[in-house]
C-alpha angles and dihedrals in degrees: 000000000000092000111061095348105067130155091254091055087051096049091050093047094050092050088052093053090041086054091046090055090042095242097303134151108303126190116219130199141155142192128239098265115133091244095045095084092052089047094043093054090047090050091048097047087052097049092048091051092056089051100259124156101230121205100198109207093176114202103013138152114249093236090055090047092049091047089053100052099083092037089061095043091238130167092226145313137244121209125194111209141123091215109188095354122108122274095269092055126080135160146185116242121199124217124191130225089280092055095248119122109272109275118247094267093047091053093050087054095056088049093051089055094046095054091042088053094214108141138167112261133201130204121226089273097056108037115133130257135232126220121183115233120198106156096073098105098064096065090046095056097040091056089046090052088051092050098054136057090255092169090058095047087041091055091054090060088210121198103222127190113203127186111194092173091237085291137138092295097062095096095048101051094090090052092047090050095047090051094051099035104234134134104253121209106188119205125191089359101143107113097214100138095256120106108220095199140014104302093221109096107231141110105287087051089051099062098099091053090043089061098053107031094086093048089051089046096235126178096206135000122207125196114203131198114239091264093046091238099117129043139185127191135230115199125227091257089058101258114145105213124215111263084242089077093064101074090034086057098045091042091055091049098042096044093047081069101033126020120201145110118332125201128209144155121267091251103046117120117278089234083089090052091052092041089053095045091054090048089049093241125137119238123221121197119213132179114277118277140064095268094054092049090050095047089050094049093052090049094047098039085234120186092209143018145174152122144259092252092079098274126138129178124183102187093199085065112030131348091229148091091258127192099183091053090047090055094044092050092048088049089049090051093048089051098043092048096040086222131133115243093248089058095048086052095048081060093062119091112255127228139163119246131185119201117193139166124223111206117219126180115233091245091063098043098103097043083048 
């Protein structure tokens, strides 16, 4: 932010998206990062200038925004959130009329318009208008409650720790807990703009929760990204599990009820391959990224998708990488099996994975 991501870039990018959806109704939301209100204002101004009707969701987790797109009859949605990236970063994520991230060809079309600089323009009589929306959470959580076995979850009276990293999910944790009937212990749940830990959910960002969950007699701990799209888990014994286990746990649970194609990216742990084979379900590999996973899910008519980053999508419920859904399904799995999370993890096939970064200067990118 402030270097390559400036208000001017945001305005042009939002105008390119508005042109792509032909000036239709657009849902707009953001997370809590210091830079998000600035970028939100720039995006909103640009959408209005192109004649869009803007429904402003304010601070809203990405999964709730995506769930709302079809319900509000919108042509698309724009979410301002850095997700799992460090505090100095931010992003604009674009969603289509079905609530899913724009498929790769759609994203390329928006980029073509962005680089060309040819956008819709409205005169003073035809500028768009904005309407604030505040009642979007109720339909989402009502649908989530219908999608899981809430009575079984409630009967277990779980104590659940959730760390939303001060992000967009903070204001929605109590509702989530009330719907599923567990005792909530919220950690780092003040939406101040400051990110109190590394926002990518993984073991090294879970050390704080791992050190306290036993003392608080928690049954499970969840860490979210700032947009609530990714989740990692901490067991009741204080083991911060790799984010690779999130999709594996959900896949084992979901495929036991409904076998069918599973879509994941080419670098997700082969735990998922083993689980799918055991559940007699095919696995289809995609390129990395939510857009690629969603595109292959459509092609293969998959029942479940996700990535080893802690991301899960269940198309029958929501066309989004959905952290609330992932948490609900893991709690449902614990409730139905009567097993502790540490026991469920021990049932997973275990592999060793090395995740490394290769640093490449910008001038070397094309050659690389």
